[in-house]
Structures are given as structure tokens and as C-alpha cells.
Coordinates of C-alpha atoms and ligand atoms in Angstrom, one line a residue:
M180 CA 34.5 -24.9 5.0
S181 CA 37.5 -23.8 7.1
G182 CA 41.0 -24.2 5.6
T183 CA 44.0 -25.4 7.4
G184 CA 47.1 -23.7 8.8
A185 CA 48.3 -20.8 6.7
T186 CA 45.8 -21.6 3.9
K187 CA 42.9 -20.3 6.0
P188 CA 41.3 -17.4 4.1
G189 CA 41.3 -15.3 7.2
A190 CA 44.9 -15.7 8.1
G191 CA 46.4 -12.3 8.8
K192 CA 43.0 -10.6 8.3
T193 CA 41.1 -8.6 10.8
V194 CA 37.3 -8.3 11.0
I195 CA 35.9 -5.4 12.9
V196 CA 32.5 -6.2 14.4
G197 CA 30.5 -3.1 15.1
A198 CA 27.2 -5.0 15.5
V199 CA 26.4 -5.2 19.2
R200 CA 25.8 -8.5 21.2
Y201 CA 27.4 -10.3 18.3
A202 CA 29.1 -13.1 20.3
E203 CA 25.8 -13.7 22.2
L204 CA 23.4 -13.7 19.3
C205 CA 25.5 -14.8 16.3
G206 CA 27.5 -17.7 17.6
S207 CA 27.6 -19.7 14.4
G208 CA 28.7 -16.8 12.3
R209 CA 31.3 -15.8 14.8
D210 CA 32.6 -19.4 14.9
L211 CA 32.8 -19.5 11.2
L212 CA 35.0 -16.4 11.1
V213 CA 37.2 -17.7 13.9
R214 CA 37.5 -21.2 12.3
N215 CA 38.6 -19.5 9.1
G216 CA 41.5 -17.7 10.8
F217 CA 40.1 -14.2 11.1
R218 CA 41.1 -12.0 14.0
L219 CA 38.0 -10.2 15.5
I220 CA 37.8 -6.8 17.0
E221 CA 34.4 -6.7 18.6
N222 CA 32.2 -4.0 20.0
D223 CA 31.6 -5.5 23.4
S224 CA 29.3 -2.7 24.6
T225 CA 25.6 -2.6 24.0
V226 CA 25.6 0.7 22.1
P227 CA 26.8 1.3 18.6
W228 CA 30.3 2.6 18.0
T229 CA 30.7 6.3 17.8
P230 CA 32.5 7.8 14.7
E231 CA 35.5 8.2 17.0
Q232 CA 35.4 4.5 18.0
I233 CA 35.0 3.3 14.5
G234 CA 37.7 5.7 13.4
A235 CA 40.1 4.0 15.9
V236 CA 39.7 0.6 14.3
I237 CA 38.8 1.1 10.7
G238 CA 42.4 1.4 9.5
T239 CA 43.2 -2.2 10.6
A240 CA 40.0 -3.8 9.2
D241 CA 40.0 -6.1 6.2
A242 CA 36.3 -6.7 6.7
A243 CA 33.5 -5.3 8.8
V244 CA 30.4 -6.9 10.3
A245 CA 28.3 -3.8 10.5
G246 CA 25.5 -3.0 12.9
V247 CA 24.0 0.5 12.7
E248 CA 27.3 2.4 13.2
V249 CA 28.0 4.8 10.4
Y250 CA 30.3 4.0 7.5
D251 CA 30.3 7.4 5.7
A252 CA 32.8 8.8 3.3
S253 CA 35.1 10.0 6.0
V254 CA 35.3 6.6 7.6
M255 CA 35.7 5.0 4.2
A256 CA 38.6 7.3 3.5
R257 CA 40.5 5.8 6.4
A258 CA 39.6 2.2 5.5
E259 CA 42.9 1.4 3.7
R260 CA 42.5 -2.4 3.8
L261 CA 38.7 -2.8 3.9
R262 CA 37.3 -5.2 1.2
I263 CA 33.8 -5.9 2.5
I264 CA 31.1 -4.4 4.7
S265 CA 28.8 -7.2 5.7
R266 CA 25.6 -5.7 7.2
L267 CA 24.0 -7.7 9.9
G268 CA 20.5 -7.0 8.7
V269 CA 18.8 -5.4 5.8
G270 CA 18.9 -1.6 6.1
L271 CA 21.9 0.1 4.5
D272 CA 21.1 3.7 5.4
N273 CA 24.2 3.8 7.6
V274 CA 26.5 2.8 4.7
D275 CA 27.6 5.3 2.0
L276 CA 27.2 2.9 -0.9
A277 CA 28.7 5.3 -3.4
A278 CA 31.9 5.8 -1.3
A279 CA 32.1 2.1 -0.9
R280 CA 31.8 1.5 -4.6
D281 CA 34.5 4.2 -5.3
R282 CA 36.9 2.2 -3.1
D283 CA 35.9 -1.2 -4.4
I284 CA 34.5 -2.3 -1.1
D285 CA 31.7 -4.9 -1.4
V286 CA 28.6 -4.2 0.6
V287 CA 26.5 -7.2 1.4
N288 CA 23.2 -7.3 3.3
V289 CA 20.7 -10.1 4.1
P290 CA 17.3 -9.2 2.7
G291 CA 14.6 -11.5 4.1
G292 CA 16.8 -12.8 6.8
N293 CA 14.5 -11.6 9.5
A294 CA 11.3 -11.8 7.5
A295 CA 9.9 -14.7 9.5
A296 CA 10.4 -12.9 12.8
V297 CA 8.6 -9.8 11.5
A298 CA 5.7 -11.9 10.0
E299 CA 5.2 -13.7 13.3
L300 CA 5.1 -10.5 15.3
A301 CA 2.6 -9.0 12.8
I302 CA 0.3 -12.0 13.4
G303 CA 0.9 -11.8 17.1
F304 CA -0.3 -8.2 17.0
M305 CA -3.4 -9.3 15.1
I306 CA -4.4 -11.8 17.8
A307 CA -3.3 -9.5 20.7
S308 CA -5.6 -6.8 19.3
L309 CA -8.5 -9.1 18.6
R310 CA -8.4 -10.8 22.0
R311 CA -7.3 -7.6 23.9
M312 CA -4.4 -9.5 25.4
T313 CA -2.7 -6.5 27.0
D314 CA -6.0 -5.6 28.8
M315 CA -6.4 -9.2 29.9
D316 CA -2.8 -9.3 31.1
R317 CA -3.1 -6.2 33.2
A318 CA -6.5 -7.2 34.6
A319 CA -5.4 -10.8 35.6
K320 CA -2.2 -9.5 37.2
A321 CA -4.3 -7.0 39.2
G322 CA -6.5 -9.7 40.4
R323 CA -9.5 -8.7 38.3
W324 CA -11.4 -11.6 36.8
D325 CA -13.5 -9.6 34.4
R326 CA -14.9 -11.1 31.2
F327 CA -12.9 -10.1 28.2
V328 CA -14.9 -11.0 25.2
G329 CA -12.7 -10.8 22.1
H330 CA -12.8 -11.8 18.4
E331 CA -11.4 -14.8 16.6
L332 CA -9.1 -14.5 13.7
A333 CA -11.1 -17.3 11.9
G334 CA -13.5 -16.0 9.4
K335 CA -11.9 -12.5 9.2
S336 CA -10.7 -10.7 6.2
V337 CA -7.0 -9.5 6.3
A338 CA -5.7 -6.9 3.9
L339 CA -2.0 -6.9 3.2
V340 CA -0.5 -3.6 2.1
G341 CA 2.5 -4.6 0.1
F342 CA 3.1 -8.2 -1.0
G343 CA 6.8 -8.7 -0.6
A344 CA 8.9 -11.1 1.4
I345 CA 7.3 -10.4 4.8
S346 CA 3.8 -10.0 3.6
R347 CA 4.0 -13.4 1.8
M348 CA 5.2 -15.0 5.0
V349 CA 2.3 -13.5 6.8
A350 CA 0.0 -14.9 4.1
R351 CA 1.5 -18.4 4.3
R352 CA 1.3 -18.5 8.1
L353 CA -2.3 -17.2 8.1
S354 CA -3.4 -19.9 5.7
G355 CA -4.1 -22.1 8.7
F356 CA -6.3 -19.6 10.4
D357 CA -9.2 -19.7 8.0
V358 CA -9.0 -16.1 6.9
D359 CA -9.8 -14.3 3.7
L360 CA -6.6 -12.7 2.3
V361 CA -6.5 -9.7 0.0
A362 CA -3.4 -7.7 -1.0
Y363 CA -2.5 -4.5 -2.8
D364 CA 1.0 -4.2 -4.3
P365 CA 1.6 -2.5 -7.7
Y366 CA 4.4 -4.9 -8.3
A367 CA 3.0 -8.1 -6.9
D368 CA 3.7 -11.5 -8.3
A369 CA 0.3 -12.8 -9.4
A370 CA 1.4 -16.5 -9.5
V371 CA 2.7 -16.3 -5.9
A372 CA -0.5 -14.6 -4.8
D373 CA -2.5 -17.3 -6.5
A374 CA -0.5 -20.1 -4.9
L375 CA -1.0 -18.6 -1.4
G376 CA -4.8 -18.0 -2.0
V377 CA -4.4 -14.2 -1.8
R378 CA -6.7 -12.0 -3.9
L379 CA -4.8 -9.2 -5.5
V380 CA -6.7 -6.0 -6.1
D381 CA -5.8 -2.9 -8.1
T382 CA -6.3 -0.2 -5.6
L383 CA -5.6 0.3 -1.9
P384 CA -9.1 1.5 -1.0
E385 CA -10.5 -1.7 -2.6
A386 CA -8.0 -3.8 -0.5
V387 CA -9.0 -2.3 2.8
A388 CA -12.7 -1.8 2.2
E389 CA -13.9 -5.2 3.7
A390 CA -10.9 -5.9 5.9
H391 CA -11.2 -6.6 9.6
I392 CA -7.4 -6.2 9.8
V393 CA -5.1 -4.1 7.7
S394 CA -1.4 -5.1 7.9
V395 CA 1.2 -2.8 6.4
H396 CA 4.3 -4.3 4.7
A397 CA 5.5 -1.8 2.1
P398 CA 8.8 0.1 2.1
H399 CA 8.8 3.7 3.2
T400 CA 9.3 6.0 0.2
A401 CA 8.1 9.4 -0.9
K402 CA 5.2 7.6 -2.6
T403 CA 4.2 5.5 0.4
H404 CA 4.6 8.2 3.1
H405 CA 1.4 8.3 5.1
T406 CA -0.3 5.6 3.1
V407 CA -2.6 5.0 6.0
D408 CA -4.1 8.5 6.4
D409 CA -7.6 9.9 7.2
R410 CA -8.8 9.2 3.7
L411 CA -7.7 5.5 3.8
I412 CA -9.0 5.0 7.3
G413 CA -12.3 6.5 6.1
A414 CA -12.4 3.8 3.4
M415 CA -12.0 1.0 6.0
R416 CA -14.8 -0.9 7.8
P417 CA -15.7 0.3 11.3
G418 CA -13.9 -1.6 14.0
V419 CA -10.8 -2.3 11.8
I420 CA -7.5 -3.3 13.4
I421 CA -4.4 -1.7 11.9
V422 CA -1.0 -3.4 12.2
N423 CA 2.3 -1.8 11.2
T424 CA 5.6 -3.6 11.3
S425 CA 7.1 -1.9 8.3
R426 CA 8.2 1.7 8.9
G427 CA 6.5 4.4 11.0
G428 CA 6.2 6.8 8.1
L429 CA 3.7 4.6 6.3
V430 CA 1.1 5.5 8.9
D431 CA -0.1 9.1 9.7
E432 CA -0.1 8.8 13.5
E433 CA -2.4 11.8 13.9
A434 CA -4.9 10.2 11.6
L435 CA -4.6 6.8 13.4
L436 CA -5.2 8.6 16.8
R437 CA -8.3 10.2 15.3
G438 CA -9.5 6.8 14.1
L439 CA -8.9 5.3 17.5
E440 CA -10.6 8.1 19.4
S441 CA -13.7 8.0 17.1
G442 CA -13.9 4.2 17.5
K443 CA -13.6 3.7 13.7
V444 CA -10.3 1.9 14.4
A445 CA -10.8 -0.7 17.2
G446 CA -7.1 -1.4 17.8
A447 CA -3.6 -1.0 16.5
G448 CA -0.4 -3.1 16.7
L449 CA 2.6 -1.0 16.1
D450 CA 6.3 -2.0 16.0
V451 CA 7.4 1.2 14.2
F452 CA 6.7 4.9 14.7
E453 CA 7.2 8.1 12.8
V454 CA 9.9 9.2 15.3
E455 CA 11.9 6.6 17.1
P456 CA 12.5 6.2 20.0
V457 CA 8.9 7.4 20.6
A458 CA 8.7 10.3 23.0
A459 CA 7.4 9.5 26.5
G460 CA 3.9 10.6 26.7
H461 CA 3.1 10.0 23.1
P462 CA -0.7 9.5 23.0
L463 CA -0.4 6.2 21.0
L464 CA 1.7 4.6 23.8
S465 CA -0.9 5.2 26.4
H466 CA -3.9 4.4 24.3
P467 CA -5.6 1.3 25.7
A468 CA -6.3 -0.1 22.2
V469 CA -2.7 0.0 21.1
V470 CA -0.3 -2.8 21.5
C471 CA 3.3 -1.9 20.6
S472 CA 6.9 -2.9 20.6
P473 CA 10.1 -0.8 20.3
H474 CA 11.0 -1.6 16.6
A475 CA 11.8 -5.1 17.7
A476 CA 9.9 -7.2 15.1
A477 CA 13.0 -8.5 13.5
D478 CA 14.7 -9.5 16.8
S479 CA 14.5 -13.2 17.2
Y480 CA 17.4 -15.4 18.2
E481 CA 16.7 -17.5 15.0
A482 CA 16.9 -14.5 12.8
Y483 CA 20.2 -13.4 14.3
E484 CA 21.6 -16.8 13.9
R485 CA 20.6 -16.9 10.3
I486 CA 21.8 -13.4 9.4
G487 CA 24.9 -13.8 11.5
L488 CA 25.9 -16.9 9.5
A489 CA 25.1 -15.2 6.2
T490 CA 27.2 -12.2 7.0
A491 CA 30.2 -14.3 8.1
Q492 CA 29.9 -16.5 5.1
A493 CA 30.0 -13.5 2.8
I494 CA 33.3 -12.4 4.4
V495 CA 34.8 -15.9 4.1
D496 CA 33.6 -16.0 0.4
V497 CA 35.4 -12.7 -0.4
F498 CA 38.7 -13.9 1.0
S499 CA 38.3 -17.3 -0.7
G500 CA 37.9 -15.6 -4.1
R501 CA 34.2 -16.2 -4.3
T502 CA 31.5 -13.6 -5.0
P503 CA 29.5 -13.3 -1.9
S504 CA 25.7 -13.7 -2.2
G505 CA 23.6 -10.7 -1.1
L506 CA 25.7 -8.1 -2.8
A507 CA 23.8 -4.9 -2.3
N508 CA 22.6 -3.0 -5.4
P509 CA 22.9 0.6 -4.4
L510 CA 20.1 1.6 -6.7
D511 CA 17.3 -0.5 -5.2
R512 CA 18.3 -1.3 -1.7
V513 CA 18.6 2.0 0.0
S514 CA 15.0 2.4 1.0
V515 CA 14.7 -0.8 3.0
Ligands
NAD169 N1 10.0 -3.8 12.0 C1 11.1 -4.3 11.6 O1 12.0 -4.6 12.4 C2 11.4 -4.6 10.1 C3 12.3 -5.6 9.7 C4 12.4 -5.9 8.4 C5 11.7 -5.1 7.5 N2 10.9 -4.1 7.9 C6 10.1 -3.4 6.9 O2 9.1 -4.1 6.4 C7 8.7 -3.7 5.1 C8 8.6 -4.8 4.1 O3 9.8 -5.5 4.1 P1 10.0 -6.7 3.1 O4 11.3 -7.4 3.4 O5 8.7 -7.5 2.9 O6 10.2 -5.9 1.7 P2 10.0 -6.4 0.2 O7 10.8 -5.4 -0.6 O8 10.2 -7.8 0.1 O9 8.5 -6.1 0.0 C9 7.9 -4.8 -0.1 C10 6.8 -4.8 -1.1 O10 6.1 -3.6 -1.1 C11 5.7 -3.3 -2.4 N3 5.4 -1.9 -2.6 C12 6.2 -1.0 -3.1 N4 5.5 0.2 -3.2 C13 4.2 -0.1 -2.8 C14 3.0 0.7 -2.6 N5 3.0 2.0 -3.0 N6 1.9 0.1 -2.1 C15 1.9 -1.3 -1.8 N7 3.0 -2.0 -1.9 C16 4.1 -1.5 -2.4 C17 6.9 -3.8 -3.2 O11 6.4 -4.1 -4.6 C18 7.3 -5.1 -2.5 O12 6.6 -6.2 -3.0 C19 9.8 -2.7 4.7 O13 9.3 -1.4 5.0 C20 10.9 -3.0 5.7 O14 11.7 -1.8 5.9 C21 10.7 -3.9 9.2

């Protein structure tokens, strides 16, 4: 992979690494860049670069490993040498794709690179809610040996809202749990659903009607905003558990709270919220039937290794005269 001496593709080239904790989490990717002769300028703090900080280094950059720092038109205008922005993740809302295109800068991301991590957390939320794991944890640590009678996943019906990369991984992993799987996705691949034993239905209310657990895996768009609202919760079976690891806007939090208060919704597992970070005192945070995480579903060491390597490889490819895989299409990648 790496060249030798002056033939190394990164010789004389600088990669700016805005992504935080890169050396710690993306060792293989970092090694690949170093082995190929690139000089790295890394963000060694734990917070994203400010516009001033990125402004100070962008002029020297031939490539960027981007975290969530912003590459807008004004940054791009100073990026005299920049050939590629390689996004350490999926979301591209911090990159002005049109400005990049105007300057012939490739933008690459890694769709699906963290899908396994998200899928596993979604299943974790399902089991945590069914078994009241947070209650049990608090009780045991406080020395209370109460009986906590929960539910098994086996024999339950799980509805998947959206049947894309993450949802399919959830389905594959749940196949060992003896559950009944149903999905709603207007663009679903019927053959994949069939192979995974997932029953596709034509409407959302139909998907959730019999489900013990509803797990949300669709993108946030104008169309999917507040997909889980009072009406949809009304169509669910009493005692349903709702899991959201997609985007906060998919779930109307007021409606979810009403569902939890009335007992119609027995529990919720939430990685994402309508406004993040969630304000202290938000009633969902203190609700005993809610288990949550701070938008961390994608954060596994394995996922960082995978996407770290993919982003570094894309940079090596560009400077070796190859087309990098994962080239972002501005038209269909902005919403995820
Ligand atoms: N929590 C996290 O850290 C984290 C990490 C990665 C992705 N995500 C989010 O998870 C979601 C799913 O990601 P993915 O990688 O599986 O995306 P994906 O694009 O592979 O799948 C999304 C699926 O949703 C379907 N869909 C579109 N509109 C729909 C609708 N109205 N109703 C039902 N389904 C619809 C699409 O057809 C597609 O199959 C996205 O919102 C993504 O932003 C969250």
C-alpha cells in the first residue's frame, strides 16, 4: 500500500485532521496516512475546531479528515491546495457540497460505517426497556433487592420504521431472538426483507399496530418529521416500547411524553433528541421509563477503526490517482 521514498503519494502533502481524538480512535487510518508520507496537522483538543482555528490551517491543507468542524464557502475560498475532504462519519451537513464541487474538491463519507454500532445499541435499548435495566441497576446499587419482573424479547413483535442499512442490521441480529419482524419503508428492497424474514407492509399504522417494540431507523426529512406523533402512538398496542436511534425530529417528544404519562407507552430508548444537547430538566431525561444516551449510538471503537481506515484510504487513493470510494453525491446524501 505505502510507496517508498519520494514515490510516496503523500510526500510533500499535508492532511489537516479536524476530527477529535483521531490518534486515539483511528490508529489504523492514521498509520496509513503516515506510512504514505503525509504530514498531519491534528486537532489535539477534544472540541471541534472553531472557524478561526480551521482558517489558520486550511491554506496549508492538501486533504482534510473532517469531524464536525464547518467547511463552508468562506473556508473553502481559502483552501488553495485542498483536493479532498474525507468525512469521518456519514453526516455532511457541516460541508458546503456546492462550494466543494465548484473548487473541484472531492467530498467522501462512509455511509454504513457505524451501522453495526447503532444497530447494537438499538437492540440494547429494547432489552434494557423490557427488563427495566436502569431501574434494576439503581436498586441493586442502593442495596434494594426488589423483584424486577420484566419481559423477554422472545416471542415479541418488532416494527422497524425504515428498512435501510441500520434497520437491516437490527433485523439480522434479531433473527436469533425469536421475534416477529415487520417493517415499513416506501423504498424497501423486498428481496432483502424476504431473506431476513421481515414482513413488509404498505402503511406505517399497519406496521406498528401489533408491535411490542417500534424501532425508528428512517432519515429526518420534511416528510418524516414527527413520524411518531399522537396519532401513530394511538395506533400502537398498549404497553409498546419505542426506540429511536435515528434523528430526534422523527419523534414528537410531547406526544411521546403524553404516551408515557398515560401508560400507553411502557418505555422508550432514545439516543437522539429534537434539540441536542438536551436541556437539563427535560422531562424525558428524568422519566423512569426512559433509557437514553447522548447521541452516542455510532460511537464504538470498532466503528471508528473502520471509518478511520476508510477515510484515510480515500485520501491515499486521491493522491495515487485513484477514484476514492464513498464519493458523496450532494443530491442524496445531505439529509443523513
Ligand atoms: N444515532 C446515531 O448516532 C446515528 C448514526 C448513524 C445514522 N443515524 C441515523 O439513522 C437513520 C438510518 O440510517 P441508515 O444508515 O440506516 O440510513 P439508510 O439511508 O440506509 O436507511 C434509511 C431508510 O429509511 C427509508 N425511508 C425514507 N423515508 C421513509 C419514510 N417516510 N418512512 C419509512 N422509511 C423511510 C429509506 O428508504 C431507507 O431505506 C438516519 O436517520 C441516520 O441519520 C444515527
